[in-house]
Short mmCIF file of N, CA and C and ligand atoms in Angstrom, two decimals:
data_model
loop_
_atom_site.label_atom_id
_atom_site.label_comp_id
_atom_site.label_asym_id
_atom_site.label_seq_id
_atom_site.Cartn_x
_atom_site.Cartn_y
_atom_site.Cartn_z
N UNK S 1 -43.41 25.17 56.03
CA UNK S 1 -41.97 24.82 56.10
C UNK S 1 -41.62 23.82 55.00
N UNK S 2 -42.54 22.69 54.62
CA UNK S 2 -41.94 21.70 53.62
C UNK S 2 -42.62 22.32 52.53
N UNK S 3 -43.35 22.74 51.82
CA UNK S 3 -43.67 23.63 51.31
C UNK S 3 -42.55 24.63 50.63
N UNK S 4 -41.98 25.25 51.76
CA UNK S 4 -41.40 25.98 51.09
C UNK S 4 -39.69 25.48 51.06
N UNK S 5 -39.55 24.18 51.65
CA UNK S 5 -37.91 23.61 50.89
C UNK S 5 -38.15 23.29 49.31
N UNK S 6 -39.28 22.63 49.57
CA UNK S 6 -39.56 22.20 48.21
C UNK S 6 -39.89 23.39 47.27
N UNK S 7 -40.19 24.40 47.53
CA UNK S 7 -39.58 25.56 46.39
C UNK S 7 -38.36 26.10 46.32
N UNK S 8 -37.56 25.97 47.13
CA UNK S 8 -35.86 25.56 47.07
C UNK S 8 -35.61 25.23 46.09
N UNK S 9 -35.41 23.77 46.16
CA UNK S 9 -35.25 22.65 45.27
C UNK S 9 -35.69 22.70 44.20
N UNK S 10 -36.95 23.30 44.14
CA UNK S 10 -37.39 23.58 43.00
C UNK S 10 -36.68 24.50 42.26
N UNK S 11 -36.63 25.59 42.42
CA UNK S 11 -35.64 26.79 42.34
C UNK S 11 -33.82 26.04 41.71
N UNK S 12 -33.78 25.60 42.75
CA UNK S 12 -32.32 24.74 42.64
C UNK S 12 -32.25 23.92 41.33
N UNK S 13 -33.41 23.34 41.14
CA UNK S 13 -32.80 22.52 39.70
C UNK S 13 -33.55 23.10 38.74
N UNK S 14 -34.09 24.49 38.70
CA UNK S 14 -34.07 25.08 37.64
C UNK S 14 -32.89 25.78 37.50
N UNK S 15 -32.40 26.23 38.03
CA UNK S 15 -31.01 27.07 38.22
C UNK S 15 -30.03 25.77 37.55
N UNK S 16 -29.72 24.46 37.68
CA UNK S 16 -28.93 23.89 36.96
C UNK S 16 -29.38 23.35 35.43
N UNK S 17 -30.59 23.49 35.46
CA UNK S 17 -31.03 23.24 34.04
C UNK S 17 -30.65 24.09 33.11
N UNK S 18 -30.88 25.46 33.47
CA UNK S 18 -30.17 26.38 32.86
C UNK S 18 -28.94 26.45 32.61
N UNK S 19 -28.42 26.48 32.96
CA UNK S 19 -26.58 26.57 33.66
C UNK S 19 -26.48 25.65 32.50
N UNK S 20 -26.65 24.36 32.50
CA UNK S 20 -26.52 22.81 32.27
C UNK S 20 -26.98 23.86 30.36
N UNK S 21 -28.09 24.39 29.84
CA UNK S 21 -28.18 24.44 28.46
C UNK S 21 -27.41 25.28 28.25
N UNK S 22 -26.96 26.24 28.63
CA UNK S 22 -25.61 27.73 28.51
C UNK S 22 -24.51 26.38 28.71
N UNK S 23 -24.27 25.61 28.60
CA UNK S 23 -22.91 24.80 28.80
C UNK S 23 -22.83 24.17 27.32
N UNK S 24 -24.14 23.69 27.18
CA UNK S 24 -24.23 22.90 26.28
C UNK S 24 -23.70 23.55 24.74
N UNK S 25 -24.40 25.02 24.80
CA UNK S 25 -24.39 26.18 23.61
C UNK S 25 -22.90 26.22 23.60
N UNK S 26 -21.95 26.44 24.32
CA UNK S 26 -20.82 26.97 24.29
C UNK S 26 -19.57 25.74 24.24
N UNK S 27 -20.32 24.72 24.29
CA UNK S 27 -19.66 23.44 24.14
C UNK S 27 -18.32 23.42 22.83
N UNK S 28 -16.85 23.28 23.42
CA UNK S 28 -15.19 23.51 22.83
C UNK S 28 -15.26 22.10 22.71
N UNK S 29 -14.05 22.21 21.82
CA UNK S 29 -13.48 20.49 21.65
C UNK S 29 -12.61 20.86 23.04
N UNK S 30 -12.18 19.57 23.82
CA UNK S 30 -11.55 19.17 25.09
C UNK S 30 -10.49 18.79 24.60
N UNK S 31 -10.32 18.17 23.56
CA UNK S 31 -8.65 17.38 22.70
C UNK S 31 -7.61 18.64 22.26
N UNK S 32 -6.49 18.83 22.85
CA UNK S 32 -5.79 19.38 22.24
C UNK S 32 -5.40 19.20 20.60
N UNK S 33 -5.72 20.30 19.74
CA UNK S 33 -5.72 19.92 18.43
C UNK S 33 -4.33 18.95 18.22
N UNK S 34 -4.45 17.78 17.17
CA UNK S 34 -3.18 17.39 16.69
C UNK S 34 -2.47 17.92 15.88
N UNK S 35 -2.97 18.72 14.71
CA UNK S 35 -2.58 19.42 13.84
C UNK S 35 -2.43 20.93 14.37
N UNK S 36 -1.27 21.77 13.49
CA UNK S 36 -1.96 23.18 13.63
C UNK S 36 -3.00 24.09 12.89
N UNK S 37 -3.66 24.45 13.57
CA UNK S 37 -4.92 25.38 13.12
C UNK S 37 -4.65 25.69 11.65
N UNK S 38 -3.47 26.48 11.47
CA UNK S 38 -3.27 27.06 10.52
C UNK S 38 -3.91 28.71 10.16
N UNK S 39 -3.87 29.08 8.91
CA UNK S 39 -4.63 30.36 8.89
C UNK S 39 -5.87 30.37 8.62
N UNK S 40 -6.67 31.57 8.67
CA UNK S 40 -8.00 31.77 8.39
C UNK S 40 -8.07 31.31 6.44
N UNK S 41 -9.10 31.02 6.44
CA UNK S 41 -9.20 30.88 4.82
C UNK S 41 -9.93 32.04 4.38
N UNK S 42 -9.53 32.94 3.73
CA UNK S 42 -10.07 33.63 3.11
C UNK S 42 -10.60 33.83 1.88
N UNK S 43 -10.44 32.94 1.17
CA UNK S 43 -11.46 32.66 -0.17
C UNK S 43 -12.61 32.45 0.28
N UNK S 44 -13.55 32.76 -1.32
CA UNK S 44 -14.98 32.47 -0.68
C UNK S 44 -16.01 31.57 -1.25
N UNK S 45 -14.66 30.20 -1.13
CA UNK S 45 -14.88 29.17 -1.14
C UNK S 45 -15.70 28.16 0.08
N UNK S 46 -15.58 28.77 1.00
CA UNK S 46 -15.93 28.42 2.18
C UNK S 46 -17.00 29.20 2.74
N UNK S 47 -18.35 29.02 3.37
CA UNK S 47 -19.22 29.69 4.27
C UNK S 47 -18.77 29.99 6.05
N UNK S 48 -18.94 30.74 6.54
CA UNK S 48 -18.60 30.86 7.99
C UNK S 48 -16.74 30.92 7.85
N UNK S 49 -16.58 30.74 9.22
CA UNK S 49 -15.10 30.79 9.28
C UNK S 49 -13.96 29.21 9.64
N UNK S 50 -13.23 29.25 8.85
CA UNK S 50 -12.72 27.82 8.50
C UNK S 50 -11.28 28.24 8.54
N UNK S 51 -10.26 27.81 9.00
CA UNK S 51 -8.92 27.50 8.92
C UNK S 51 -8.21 26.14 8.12
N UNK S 52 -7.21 26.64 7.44
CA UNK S 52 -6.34 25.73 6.90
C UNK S 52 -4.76 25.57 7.22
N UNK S 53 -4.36 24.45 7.56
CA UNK S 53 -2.86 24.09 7.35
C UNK S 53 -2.50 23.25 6.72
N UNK S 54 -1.59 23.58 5.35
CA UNK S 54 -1.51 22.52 4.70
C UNK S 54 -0.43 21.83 5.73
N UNK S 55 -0.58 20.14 5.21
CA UNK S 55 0.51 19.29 5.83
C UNK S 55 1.86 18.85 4.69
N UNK S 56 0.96 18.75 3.66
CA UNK S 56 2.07 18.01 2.31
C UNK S 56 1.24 18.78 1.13
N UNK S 57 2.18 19.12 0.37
CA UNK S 57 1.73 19.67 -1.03
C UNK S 57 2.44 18.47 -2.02
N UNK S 58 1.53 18.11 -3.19
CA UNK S 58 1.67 17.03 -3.97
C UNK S 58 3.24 17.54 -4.84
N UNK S 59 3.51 16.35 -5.05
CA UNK S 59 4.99 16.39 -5.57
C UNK S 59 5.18 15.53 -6.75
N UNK S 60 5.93 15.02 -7.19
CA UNK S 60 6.88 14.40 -8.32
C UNK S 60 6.43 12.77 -8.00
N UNK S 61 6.70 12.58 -6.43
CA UNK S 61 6.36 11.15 -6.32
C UNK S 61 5.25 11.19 -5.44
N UNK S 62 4.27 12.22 -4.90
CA UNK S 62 3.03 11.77 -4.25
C UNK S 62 1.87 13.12 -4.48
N UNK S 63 0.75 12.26 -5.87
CA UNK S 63 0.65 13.48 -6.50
C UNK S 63 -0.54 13.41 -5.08
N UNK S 64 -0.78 13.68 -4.26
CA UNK S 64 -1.88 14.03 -3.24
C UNK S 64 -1.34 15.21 -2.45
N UNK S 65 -2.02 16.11 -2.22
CA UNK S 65 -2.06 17.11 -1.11
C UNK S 65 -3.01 16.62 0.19
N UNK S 66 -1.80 17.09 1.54
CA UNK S 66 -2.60 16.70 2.55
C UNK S 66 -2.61 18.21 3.50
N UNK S 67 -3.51 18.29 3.96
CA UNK S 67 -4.09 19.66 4.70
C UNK S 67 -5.06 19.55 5.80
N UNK S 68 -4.74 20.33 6.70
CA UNK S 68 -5.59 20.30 7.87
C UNK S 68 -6.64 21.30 8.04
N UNK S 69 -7.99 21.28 8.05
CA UNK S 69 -8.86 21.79 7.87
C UNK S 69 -9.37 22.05 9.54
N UNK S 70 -9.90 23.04 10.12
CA UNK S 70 -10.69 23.52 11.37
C UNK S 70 -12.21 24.27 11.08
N UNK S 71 -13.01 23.83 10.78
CA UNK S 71 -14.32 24.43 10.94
C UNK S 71 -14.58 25.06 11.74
N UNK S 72 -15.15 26.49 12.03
CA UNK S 72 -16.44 26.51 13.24
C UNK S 72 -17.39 26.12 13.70
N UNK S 73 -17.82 25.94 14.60
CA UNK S 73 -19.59 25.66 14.24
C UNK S 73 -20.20 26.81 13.49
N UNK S 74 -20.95 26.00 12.33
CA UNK S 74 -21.87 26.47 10.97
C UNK S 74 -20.71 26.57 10.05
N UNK S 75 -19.81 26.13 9.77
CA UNK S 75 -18.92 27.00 9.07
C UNK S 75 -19.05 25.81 8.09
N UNK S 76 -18.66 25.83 6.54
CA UNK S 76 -18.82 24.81 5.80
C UNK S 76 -18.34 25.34 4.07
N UNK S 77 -17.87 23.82 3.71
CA UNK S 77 -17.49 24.07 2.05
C UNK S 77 -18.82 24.80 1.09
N UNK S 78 -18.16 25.59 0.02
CA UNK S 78 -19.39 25.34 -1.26
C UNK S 78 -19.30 23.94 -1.30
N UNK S 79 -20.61 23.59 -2.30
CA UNK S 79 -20.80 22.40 -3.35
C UNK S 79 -18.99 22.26 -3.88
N UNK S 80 -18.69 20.69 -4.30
CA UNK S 80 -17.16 21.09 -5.07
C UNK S 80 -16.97 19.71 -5.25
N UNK S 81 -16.43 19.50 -6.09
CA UNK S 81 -15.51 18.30 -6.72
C UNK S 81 -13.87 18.44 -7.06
N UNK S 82 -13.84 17.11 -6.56
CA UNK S 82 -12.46 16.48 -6.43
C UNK S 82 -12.36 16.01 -7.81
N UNK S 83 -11.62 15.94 -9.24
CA UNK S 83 -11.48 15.25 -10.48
C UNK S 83 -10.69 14.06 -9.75
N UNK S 84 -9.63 13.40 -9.27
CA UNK S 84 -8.98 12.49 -8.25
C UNK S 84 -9.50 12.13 -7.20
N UNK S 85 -10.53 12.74 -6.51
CA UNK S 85 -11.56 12.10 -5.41
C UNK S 85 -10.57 12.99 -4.25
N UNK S 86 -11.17 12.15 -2.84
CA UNK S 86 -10.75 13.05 -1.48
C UNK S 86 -10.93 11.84 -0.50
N UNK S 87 -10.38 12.04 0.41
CA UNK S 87 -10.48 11.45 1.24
C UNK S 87 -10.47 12.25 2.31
N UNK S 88 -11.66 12.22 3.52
CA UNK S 88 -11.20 13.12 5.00
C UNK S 88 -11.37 11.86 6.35
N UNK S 89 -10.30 12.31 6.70
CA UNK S 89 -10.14 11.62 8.07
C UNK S 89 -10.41 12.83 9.18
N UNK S 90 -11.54 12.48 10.23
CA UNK S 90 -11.65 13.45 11.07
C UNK S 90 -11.30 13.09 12.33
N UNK S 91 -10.89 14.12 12.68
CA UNK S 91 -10.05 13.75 13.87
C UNK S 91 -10.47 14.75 15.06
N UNK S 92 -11.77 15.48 14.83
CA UNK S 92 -12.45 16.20 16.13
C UNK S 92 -13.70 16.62 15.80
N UNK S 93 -14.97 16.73 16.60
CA UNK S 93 -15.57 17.13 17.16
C UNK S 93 -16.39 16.68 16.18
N UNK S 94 -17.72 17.60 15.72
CA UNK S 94 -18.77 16.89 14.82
C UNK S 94 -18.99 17.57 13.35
N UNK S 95 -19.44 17.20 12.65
CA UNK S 95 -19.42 17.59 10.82
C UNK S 95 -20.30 16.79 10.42
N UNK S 96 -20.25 17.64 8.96
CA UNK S 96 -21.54 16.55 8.12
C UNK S 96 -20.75 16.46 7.03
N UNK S 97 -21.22 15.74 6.17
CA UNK S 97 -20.73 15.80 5.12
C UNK S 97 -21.74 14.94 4.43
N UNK S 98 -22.16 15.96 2.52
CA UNK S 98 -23.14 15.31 1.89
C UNK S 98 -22.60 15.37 0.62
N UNK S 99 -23.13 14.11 -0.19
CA UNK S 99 -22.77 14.07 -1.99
C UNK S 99 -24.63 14.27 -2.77
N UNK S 100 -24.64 14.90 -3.08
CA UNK S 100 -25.47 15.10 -4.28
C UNK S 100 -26.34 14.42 -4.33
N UNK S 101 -27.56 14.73 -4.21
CA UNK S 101 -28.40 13.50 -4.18
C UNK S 101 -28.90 12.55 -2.86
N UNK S 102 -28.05 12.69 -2.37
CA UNK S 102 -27.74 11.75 -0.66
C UNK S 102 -28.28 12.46 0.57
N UNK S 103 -28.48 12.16 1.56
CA UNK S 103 -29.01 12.70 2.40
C UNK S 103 -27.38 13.39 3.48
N UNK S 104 -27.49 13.56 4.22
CA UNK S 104 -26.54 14.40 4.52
C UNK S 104 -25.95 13.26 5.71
N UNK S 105 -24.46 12.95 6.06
CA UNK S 105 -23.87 12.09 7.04
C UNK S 105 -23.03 13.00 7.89
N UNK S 106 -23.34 12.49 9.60
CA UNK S 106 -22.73 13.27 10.42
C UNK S 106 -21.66 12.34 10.97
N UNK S 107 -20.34 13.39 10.36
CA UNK S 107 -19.05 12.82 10.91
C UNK S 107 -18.57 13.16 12.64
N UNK S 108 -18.51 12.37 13.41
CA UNK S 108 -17.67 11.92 14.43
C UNK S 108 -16.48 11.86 14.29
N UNK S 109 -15.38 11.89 15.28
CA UNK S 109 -13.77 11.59 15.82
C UNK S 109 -13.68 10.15 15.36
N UNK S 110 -12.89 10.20 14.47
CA UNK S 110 -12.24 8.82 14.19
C UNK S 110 -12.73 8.24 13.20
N UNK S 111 -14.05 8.75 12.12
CA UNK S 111 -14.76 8.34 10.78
C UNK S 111 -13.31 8.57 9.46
N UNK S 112 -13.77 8.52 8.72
CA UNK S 112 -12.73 8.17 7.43
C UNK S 112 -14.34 8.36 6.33
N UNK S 113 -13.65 9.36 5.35
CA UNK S 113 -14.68 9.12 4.69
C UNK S 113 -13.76 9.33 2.82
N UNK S 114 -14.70 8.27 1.77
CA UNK S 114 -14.15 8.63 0.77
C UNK S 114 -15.07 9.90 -0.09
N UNK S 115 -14.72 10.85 -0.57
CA UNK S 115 -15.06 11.38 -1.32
C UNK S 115 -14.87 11.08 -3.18
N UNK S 116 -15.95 10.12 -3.81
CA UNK S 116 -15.08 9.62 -5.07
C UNK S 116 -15.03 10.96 -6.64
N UNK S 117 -14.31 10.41 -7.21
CA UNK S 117 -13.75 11.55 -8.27
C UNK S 117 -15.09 12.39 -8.86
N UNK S 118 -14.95 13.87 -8.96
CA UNK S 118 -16.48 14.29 -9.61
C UNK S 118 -17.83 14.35 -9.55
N UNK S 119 -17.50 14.09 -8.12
CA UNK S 119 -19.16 13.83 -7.50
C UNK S 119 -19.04 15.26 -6.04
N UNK S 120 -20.27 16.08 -6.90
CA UNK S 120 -20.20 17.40 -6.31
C UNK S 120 -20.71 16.83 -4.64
N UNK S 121 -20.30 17.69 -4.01
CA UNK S 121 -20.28 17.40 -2.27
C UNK S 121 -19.83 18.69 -1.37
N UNK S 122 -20.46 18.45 -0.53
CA UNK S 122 -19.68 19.37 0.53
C UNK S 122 -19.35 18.82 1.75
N UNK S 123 -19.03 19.25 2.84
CA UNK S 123 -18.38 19.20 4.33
C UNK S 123 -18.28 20.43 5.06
N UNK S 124 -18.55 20.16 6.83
CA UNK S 124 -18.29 21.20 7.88
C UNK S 124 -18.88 20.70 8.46
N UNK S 125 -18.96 21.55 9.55
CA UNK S 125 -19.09 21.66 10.79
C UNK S 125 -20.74 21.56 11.10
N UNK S 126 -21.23 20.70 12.26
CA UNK S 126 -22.77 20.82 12.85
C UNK S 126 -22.68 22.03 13.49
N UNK S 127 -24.07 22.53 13.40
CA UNK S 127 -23.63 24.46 13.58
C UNK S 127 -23.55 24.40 15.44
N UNK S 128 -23.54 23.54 16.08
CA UNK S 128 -22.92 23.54 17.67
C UNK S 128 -21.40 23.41 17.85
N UNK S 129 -20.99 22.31 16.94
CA UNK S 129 -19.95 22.24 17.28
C UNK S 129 -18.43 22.33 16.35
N UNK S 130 -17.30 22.31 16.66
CA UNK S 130 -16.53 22.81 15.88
C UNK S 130 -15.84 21.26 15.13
N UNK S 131 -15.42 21.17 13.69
CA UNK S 131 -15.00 19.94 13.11
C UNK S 131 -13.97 19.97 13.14
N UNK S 132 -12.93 18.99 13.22
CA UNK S 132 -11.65 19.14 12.22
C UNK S 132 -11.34 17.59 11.58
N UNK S 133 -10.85 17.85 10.08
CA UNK S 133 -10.72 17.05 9.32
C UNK S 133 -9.23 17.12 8.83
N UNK S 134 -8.64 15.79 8.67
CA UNK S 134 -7.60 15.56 7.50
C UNK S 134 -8.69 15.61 6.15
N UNK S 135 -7.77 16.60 5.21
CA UNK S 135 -7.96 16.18 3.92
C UNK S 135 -7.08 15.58 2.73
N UNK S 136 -7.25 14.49 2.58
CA UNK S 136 -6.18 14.07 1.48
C UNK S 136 -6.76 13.85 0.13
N UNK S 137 -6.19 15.02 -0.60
CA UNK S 137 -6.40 15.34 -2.19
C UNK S 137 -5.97 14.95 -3.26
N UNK S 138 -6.90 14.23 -4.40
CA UNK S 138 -5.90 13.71 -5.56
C UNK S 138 -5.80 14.84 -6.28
N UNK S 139 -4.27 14.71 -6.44
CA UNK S 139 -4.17 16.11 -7.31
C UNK S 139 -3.73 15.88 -9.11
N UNK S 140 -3.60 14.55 -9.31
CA UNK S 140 -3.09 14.29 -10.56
C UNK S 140 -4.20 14.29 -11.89
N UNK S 141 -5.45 14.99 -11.44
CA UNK S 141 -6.29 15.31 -13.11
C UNK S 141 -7.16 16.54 -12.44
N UNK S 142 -6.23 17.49 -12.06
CA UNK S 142 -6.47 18.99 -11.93
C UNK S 142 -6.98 19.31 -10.43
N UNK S 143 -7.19 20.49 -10.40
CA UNK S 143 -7.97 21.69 -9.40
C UNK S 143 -9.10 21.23 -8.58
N UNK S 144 -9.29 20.94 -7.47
CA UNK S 144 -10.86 21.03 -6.94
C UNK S 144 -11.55 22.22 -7.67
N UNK S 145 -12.73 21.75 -8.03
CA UNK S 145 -13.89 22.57 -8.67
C UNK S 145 -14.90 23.23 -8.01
N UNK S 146 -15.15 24.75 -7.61
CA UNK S 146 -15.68 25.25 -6.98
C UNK S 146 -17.14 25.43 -6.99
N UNK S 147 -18.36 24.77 -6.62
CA UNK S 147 -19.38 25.25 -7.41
C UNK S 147 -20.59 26.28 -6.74
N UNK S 148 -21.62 25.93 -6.20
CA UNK S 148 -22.51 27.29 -5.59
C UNK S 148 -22.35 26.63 -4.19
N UNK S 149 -22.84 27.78 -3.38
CA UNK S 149 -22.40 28.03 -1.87
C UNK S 149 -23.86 26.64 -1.41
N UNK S 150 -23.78 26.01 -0.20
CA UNK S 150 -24.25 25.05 0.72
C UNK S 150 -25.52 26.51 1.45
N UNK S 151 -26.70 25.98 0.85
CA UNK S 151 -27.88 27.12 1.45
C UNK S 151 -28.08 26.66 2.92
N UNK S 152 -28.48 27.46 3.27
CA UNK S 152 -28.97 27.26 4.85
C UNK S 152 -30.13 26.31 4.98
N UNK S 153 -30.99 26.41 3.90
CA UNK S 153 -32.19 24.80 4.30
C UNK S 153 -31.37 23.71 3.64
N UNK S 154 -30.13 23.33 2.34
CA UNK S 154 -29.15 22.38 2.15
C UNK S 154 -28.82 21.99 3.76
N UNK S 155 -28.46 23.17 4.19
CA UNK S 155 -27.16 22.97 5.24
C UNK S 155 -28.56 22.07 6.84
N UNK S 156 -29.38 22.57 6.80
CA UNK S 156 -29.99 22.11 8.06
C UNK S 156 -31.32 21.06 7.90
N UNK S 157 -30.67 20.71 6.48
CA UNK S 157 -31.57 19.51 6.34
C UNK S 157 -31.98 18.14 6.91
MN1 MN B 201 -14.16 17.77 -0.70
#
């Protein structure tokens, strides 16, 4: 008889251990986005699947573009440079982001990060969970520069 509760129980918290890692895998941001999603990006500038909304396109008196970026989990920039630098403010869930040389930094809700002028880098998403970033772009000495795609041993370094 005790014997066999205790294979119950046993039973029982294997059954939530499980449950408990299938929760973990499928793990959503809980925050209603602040921004909108925007559209799919379809350049193939980007690895995995990534959405953009721009917020501000640079003008006469503010040469910066600001845009709202949504990662998937795994989803992530090529290599690329800013000639004006970048700035991302993230405002959900988890990301990395690495410069050249550097070891790779995992962004959290509420980090700020500078990206400075010409220094190749990338950004996205930790492949569990989904990112989202403000990006604010200097746009006054040209184009972000596109360079080779973020490899899968780069990316899970
Ligand atoms: Mn960038």
């Amino acid at each position: 008889m005790m014997k066999s509760s205790l294979h119950y129980i046993f039973i029982a918290f294997l059954f939530m251990a499980c449950n408990d890692g299938k929760e973990t895998k499928d793990l959503q941001l809980k925050n209603s986005p602040v921004f909108s999603q925007g559209k799919k990006i379809t350049s193939d500038n980007f690895t995995g699947t990534a959405y953009l909304q721009m917020l501000m396109d640079a003008d006469s008196l503010n040469s910066i573009s600001v845009g709202n970026v949504t990662f998937e989990p795994g989803a992530r920039s090529k290599w690329h440079i800013h000639p004006a630098g970048q700035i991302l403010l993230v405002t959900d869930g988890i990301g990395y982001y690495q410069e050249k040389g550097h070891p790779k930094k995992i962004l959290h809700k509420g980090d700020a990060v500078k990206c400075p002028p010409n220094i190749p880098h990338w950004h996205g998403a930790s492949s569990n969970t989904p990112f989202i970033q403000i990006a604010i772009t200097g746009r006054e000495k040209g184009e972000t520069v596109w360079l080779e795609p973020v490899t899968d041993e780069e990316y899970h370094k």
